[in-house]
Structure formats: C-alpha cells, structure tokens
C-alpha cells in the first residue's frame, strides 16, 4: 500500500524539491500552496501525513492543526518553519503535531520523520479496524433470533444499553448471557472502554476477593507484588459478573458497598480507591428465591435487580433453531475446511424436537460434532448424537388434559379472553413479564 503525503507550502521551489525527495522514497505526494487548497485535498484524498509550513498567505499552520485533527483525527502533521520558535513549537505539539522542524537545518530529518509518522498512522488505522470488528461482533444485529419472545428481549437490552443502569441477566446456563452483556456494553456510552468478565463460580472465596478487589504485596502467602483487581480494570468501562448467585455472602456485602459508594479497598490495603464502572450481572439461579431463603443478600439483590432481562431457553424459542443451526454449520464448515451446503429436513426436525438442556452452548457443540463427522455436502440426522436420533417425538397435539402444560395453556387463554386480548393487562394479571407471556403464547400457539 502506497502512503499519501500532502505538502502545504507557498514556496514553489521548496515544494518541488520536497516532492522529488519524498517521491524517491516510494510515497505518493500531493501539493497545495495555501491552507484552503490543502484542506480541499484532505477532503477528497485519504492523506496519511501532512507537511505544512507555519507561515502561509491565508493563515498560520499551528492554528490550522486543530482544523485538520478535528476533521481527520488519524492524519499526522509535521510543521515546517523558516525560523525555530520555541513557543510556536510548544503550541504545535499541544495542538497535535507529530513534530516541528526547521527548514534547511532539519531537511535530513524529514524522511525518517515521515516513516515514523506513517507507521503511527498505520497502527492507528489497525486499532480502529479492530475496534470496529469487535463492535460489529458484539452488536445486537449479530444476535441470532427472530421469535417474538426473543425479539422482545433484544428490544429491552437495546433500551437499557443507552443508560448507565445496572443490568441483571437471568436464565438457564448456555442461553447467551455473556453475549448480551458484551452487546449492551458495545452499544452504551462506555463502548471503547474496558469490558472485563469474571465468573464468580470459578474461584474460592479468598481468591475471588483478590480477583475482584486486587491485593497489596504481602497481603497473603504468594502475594509477591501488587495486583489490580477486576473492579480497577473496569474503571470507565463495564464489569460483567457471571454466576453472581455463587458469590459468598461476606463478599456480597463488600460488593454492595462498592456499588453504593464507588469505593473499594484492595486485600491487605487500608486506603480506599475509587472506580467508575457499570455492572452487568448474570445468574441461572432465582435470586429472589435465594434472598428469601437467606442464601443471597436481599439488599444486594434489590441493588442488582434495577433492570432484569430474562433470556429464554432454546426450547422456548424453537423457531430460532434452524437459524442458529445454519449459522453454526457455516462457521464450523469454514473452520474444518469442509463444503457443507445445506442441512436435511430430518436433521433440522431432530434438532427442533430435542429439549436442549444445555441451550445454545449445547447446540453449538452438537453442530461442531456433526460437521466433523459428516462425509458429504448435506448434514443428515445420522451424524447427530444417539439420544437425539432416538428421542421420543413431541406429542403436543395429544397433550394430556391432566398435564401442567394443558392447565397453564387453558388458564392463559381464559385471562386473554377476560382482557379481550390485551397482552399487557394479561401479563399483569398473571403476574409474569410481558416477554414471558409472548413466549408462552408462541409455545402454545395461542
């Protein structure tokens, strides 16, 4: 890739000399005799580095710096001046100049400086592309699901993402809680800042405290140096605490204090520190039930439960199974260099009839295994695990009048009739969330 350099200087002879020198290094060079024409070049060409004179007919290069940086933040500027002026040099650097050199005296520095400036531009563009790819990966548009109940959940997450409120993600294991946490972070005003995730079920109580709050050197055996905790790492960004229902009671009290005061004390320290972070917590437990049984602090539960989003299980969104399956088939086909063009009807039917106790995580594993075992370009049910090939078929049409599902379906229908189809009022009377109601309506074909 050829890098583009723009020279802005009203001295035609010097400009021509610089063009020849810089072109000989393999750069593509553009010229302008004043600030106005230089800015037009920047608007129409992706310039990497600008070499700009300080004194120009229509303005001062030091002041012009701010205009360039404001409109083209990735472009680097090297200022040229006929006379070394320390105040101008200091102001130039403050305004964002890459460097400030004297014409004639520093000509031998121009080429090395250009290479350094171009390298910086290249790195900045790579970082920007990486950030965009990360943002795209965790955007709500990439979360797969078209069922009504699931779309309701995405809508809730999109709304809360724009705020700074604490979010509690609930639902069974494997329903995609961390994916939602990432998407909320990437669509908030904290995007670009740290997103740090900690699984509370992974560590013992003592280690979890150290991981969360950090520790001072010598705080305990093996603490050979100071260590930052996840709370400090999340400063300015988002802290995601997965499986928060597994957090020990004593540690819950310390977390509550941080949420209320933004202050925490590392293990072995006595001086409080501050951290400004957004908390997103997740659990597969019923924290209300846990708090009533005194296994989880009720004050922390109320602090976490500002905005709860319950993610539906995969069996509650069976219509999304073909979409998810085809997505993972494509992903694992590319990963294993296999050419799988489609999935057979019996393959999808077996997936839809399965109960998926492990939810999306289990589906992903099953698809990967199936792709590995496949020998042709069509996935058929014979590559599925034994229990999925020989499962008992669903018998929703002949649902027993004595089953709980049958009673639930009948009750929901009665309340719907009573409210004349008003779903919000129906959900209120049933004492369930509107998203849960939509899932039930879809499940029972009401």
PDB file of N, CA, C and O in Angstrom, residues 13 23 90 113 118 132 141 171 206 232 266 269 281 304 347 350 358 367 388 432 439 441:
ATOM      1  N   UNK A  13       9.600  26.521  -5.161  1.00  0.00           N
ATOM      2  CA  UNK A  13      10.878  25.824  -5.329  1.00  0.00           C
ATOM      3  C   UNK A  13      11.086  24.782  -4.227  1.00  0.00           C
ATOM      4  O   UNK A  13      11.491  23.647  -4.487  1.00  0.00           O
ATOM      5  N   UNK A  23       9.037  11.542  -3.129  1.00  0.00           N
ATOM      6  CA  UNK A  23       8.624  10.559  -4.145  1.00  0.00           C
ATOM      7  C   UNK A  23       9.672   9.470  -4.316  1.00  0.00           C
ATOM      8  O   UNK A  23       9.341   8.304  -4.561  1.00  0.00           O
ATOM      9  N   UNK A  90       6.049  24.532  21.024  1.00  0.00           N
ATOM     10  CA  UNK A  90       5.283  24.002  22.167  1.00  0.00           C
ATOM     11  C   UNK A  90       3.796  23.977  21.844  1.00  0.00           C
ATOM     12  O   UNK A  90       3.098  22.983  22.086  1.00  0.00           O
ATOM     13  N   UNK A 113      11.348  11.077   9.733  1.00  0.00           N
ATOM     14  CA  UNK A 113      10.115  11.500  10.416  1.00  0.00           C
ATOM     15  C   UNK A 113       8.877  11.011   9.685  1.00  0.00           C
ATOM     16  O   UNK A 113       7.898  10.572  10.304  1.00  0.00           O
ATOM     17  N   UNK A 118       4.094   7.757   9.333  1.00  0.00           N
ATOM     18  CA  UNK A 118       3.295   6.800   8.558  1.00  0.00           C
ATOM     19  C   UNK A 118       3.063   5.517   9.367  1.00  0.00           C
ATOM     20  O   UNK A 118       1.974   4.936   9.351  1.00  0.00           O
ATOM     21  N   UNK A 132     -13.659  -1.681  15.415  1.00  0.00           N
ATOM     22  CA  UNK A 132     -14.903  -1.790  14.636  1.00  0.00           C
ATOM     23  C   UNK A 132     -15.336  -3.243  14.526  1.00  0.00           C
ATOM     24  O   UNK A 132     -16.520  -3.563  14.656  1.00  0.00           O
ATOM     25  N   UNK A 141     -27.335  -6.602  16.181  1.00  0.00           N
ATOM     26  CA  UNK A 141     -27.732  -7.123  14.872  1.00  0.00           C
ATOM     27  C   UNK A 141     -27.140  -8.501  14.594  1.00  0.00           C
ATOM     28  O   UNK A 141     -27.631  -9.233  13.738  1.00  0.00           O
ATOM     29  N   UNK A 171     -31.544 -16.506  33.475  1.00  0.00           N
ATOM     30  CA  UNK A 171     -31.893 -17.545  32.513  1.00  0.00           C
ATOM     31  C   UNK A 171     -31.011 -18.756  32.713  1.00  0.00           C
ATOM     32  O   UNK A 171     -30.043 -18.733  33.472  1.00  0.00           O
ATOM     33  N   UNK A 206     -11.585 -16.688  48.947  1.00  0.00           N
ATOM     34  CA  UNK A 206     -10.398 -15.842  49.139  1.00  0.00           C
ATOM     35  C   UNK A 206      -9.828 -15.378  47.805  1.00  0.00           C
ATOM     36  O   UNK A 206      -9.493 -14.199  47.636  1.00  0.00           O
ATOM     37  N   UNK A 232     -10.876  -2.431  39.419  1.00  0.00           N
ATOM     38  CA  UNK A 232      -9.981  -1.367  38.948  1.00  0.00           C
ATOM     39  C   UNK A 232      -9.824  -1.429  37.430  1.00  0.00           C
ATOM     40  O   UNK A 232      -9.816  -0.396  36.751  1.00  0.00           O
ATOM     41  N   UNK A 266      -8.420  -2.728  48.288  1.00  0.00           N
ATOM     42  CA  UNK A 266      -7.744  -3.970  47.905  1.00  0.00           C
ATOM     43  C   UNK A 266      -7.387  -4.807  49.135  1.00  0.00           C
ATOM     44  O   UNK A 266      -7.203  -4.277  50.231  1.00  0.00           O
ATOM     45  N   UNK A 269      -4.803  -3.819  52.015  1.00  0.00           N
ATOM     46  CA  UNK A 269      -4.588  -2.365  51.984  1.00  0.00           C
ATOM     47  C   UNK A 269      -5.538  -1.702  52.979  1.00  0.00           C
ATOM     48  O   UNK A 269      -6.481  -2.318  53.475  1.00  0.00           O
ATOM     49  N   UNK A 281     -24.646  -8.100  35.760  1.00  0.00           N
ATOM     50  CA  UNK A 281     -24.521  -9.377  36.474  1.00  0.00           C
ATOM     51  C   UNK A 281     -25.392 -10.429  35.789  1.00  0.00           C
ATOM     52  O   UNK A 281     -26.361 -10.091  35.102  1.00  0.00           O
ATOM     53  N   UNK A 304     -29.102  -5.080  42.469  1.00  0.00           N
ATOM     54  CA  UNK A 304     -28.812  -5.663  41.153  1.00  0.00           C
ATOM     55  C   UNK A 304     -30.039  -5.657  40.245  1.00  0.00           C
ATOM     56  O   UNK A 304     -29.927  -5.538  39.026  1.00  0.00           O
ATOM     57  N   UNK A 347     -32.639 -33.668   9.741  1.00  0.00           N
ATOM     58  CA  UNK A 347     -31.624 -33.138  10.665  1.00  0.00           C
ATOM     59  C   UNK A 347     -32.218 -31.993  11.492  1.00  0.00           C
ATOM     60  O   UNK A 347     -32.135 -31.986  12.723  1.00  0.00           O
ATOM     61  N   UNK A 350     -34.995 -33.184  13.984  1.00  0.00           N
ATOM     62  CA  UNK A 350     -34.454 -33.770  15.217  1.00  0.00           C
ATOM     63  C   UNK A 350     -33.991 -32.672  16.178  1.00  0.00           C
ATOM     64  O   UNK A 350     -34.180 -32.777  17.398  1.00  0.00           O
ATOM     65  N   UNK A 358     -28.797 -27.941  27.619  1.00  0.00           N
ATOM     66  CA  UNK A 358     -27.603 -27.075  27.618  1.00  0.00           C
ATOM     67  C   UNK A 358     -27.750 -25.851  26.739  1.00  0.00           C
ATOM     68  O   UNK A 358     -26.790 -25.086  26.536  1.00  0.00           O
ATOM     69  N   UNK A 367     -23.534 -29.157  16.650  1.00  0.00           N
ATOM     70  CA  UNK A 367     -23.286 -28.807  15.236  1.00  0.00           C
ATOM     71  C   UNK A 367     -21.815 -29.033  14.889  1.00  0.00           C
ATOM     72  O   UNK A 367     -21.498 -29.585  13.827  1.00  0.00           O
ATOM     73  N   UNK A 388     -30.276 -38.033  20.404  1.00  0.00           N
ATOM     74  CA  UNK A 388     -31.067 -37.121  19.583  1.00  0.00           C
ATOM     75  C   UNK A 388     -31.702 -37.874  18.416  1.00  0.00           C
ATOM     76  O   UNK A 388     -32.795 -37.527  17.971  1.00  0.00           O
ATOM     77  N   UNK A 432     -46.667 -12.155  35.458  1.00  0.00           N
ATOM     78  CA  UNK A 432     -45.453 -12.555  34.732  1.00  0.00           C
ATOM     79  C   UNK A 432     -45.023 -11.404  33.838  1.00  0.00           C
ATOM     80  O   UNK A 432     -45.804 -10.474  33.584  1.00  0.00           O
ATOM     81  N   UNK A 439     -43.619 -15.581  25.003  1.00  0.00           N
ATOM     82  CA  UNK A 439     -43.029 -16.902  24.806  1.00  0.00           C
ATOM     83  C   UNK A 439     -44.078 -18.000  24.993  1.00  0.00           C
ATOM     84  O   UNK A 439     -44.121 -18.979  24.243  1.00  0.00           O
ATOM     85  N   UNK A 441     -47.347 -17.671  24.619  1.00  0.00           N
ATOM     86  CA  UNK A 441     -48.310 -17.595  23.508  1.00  0.00           C
ATOM     87  C   UNK A 441     -47.764 -18.342  22.303  1.00  0.00           C
ATOM     88  O   UNK A 441     -48.515 -19.038  21.603  1.00  0.00           O
TER      89      UNK A 441
END
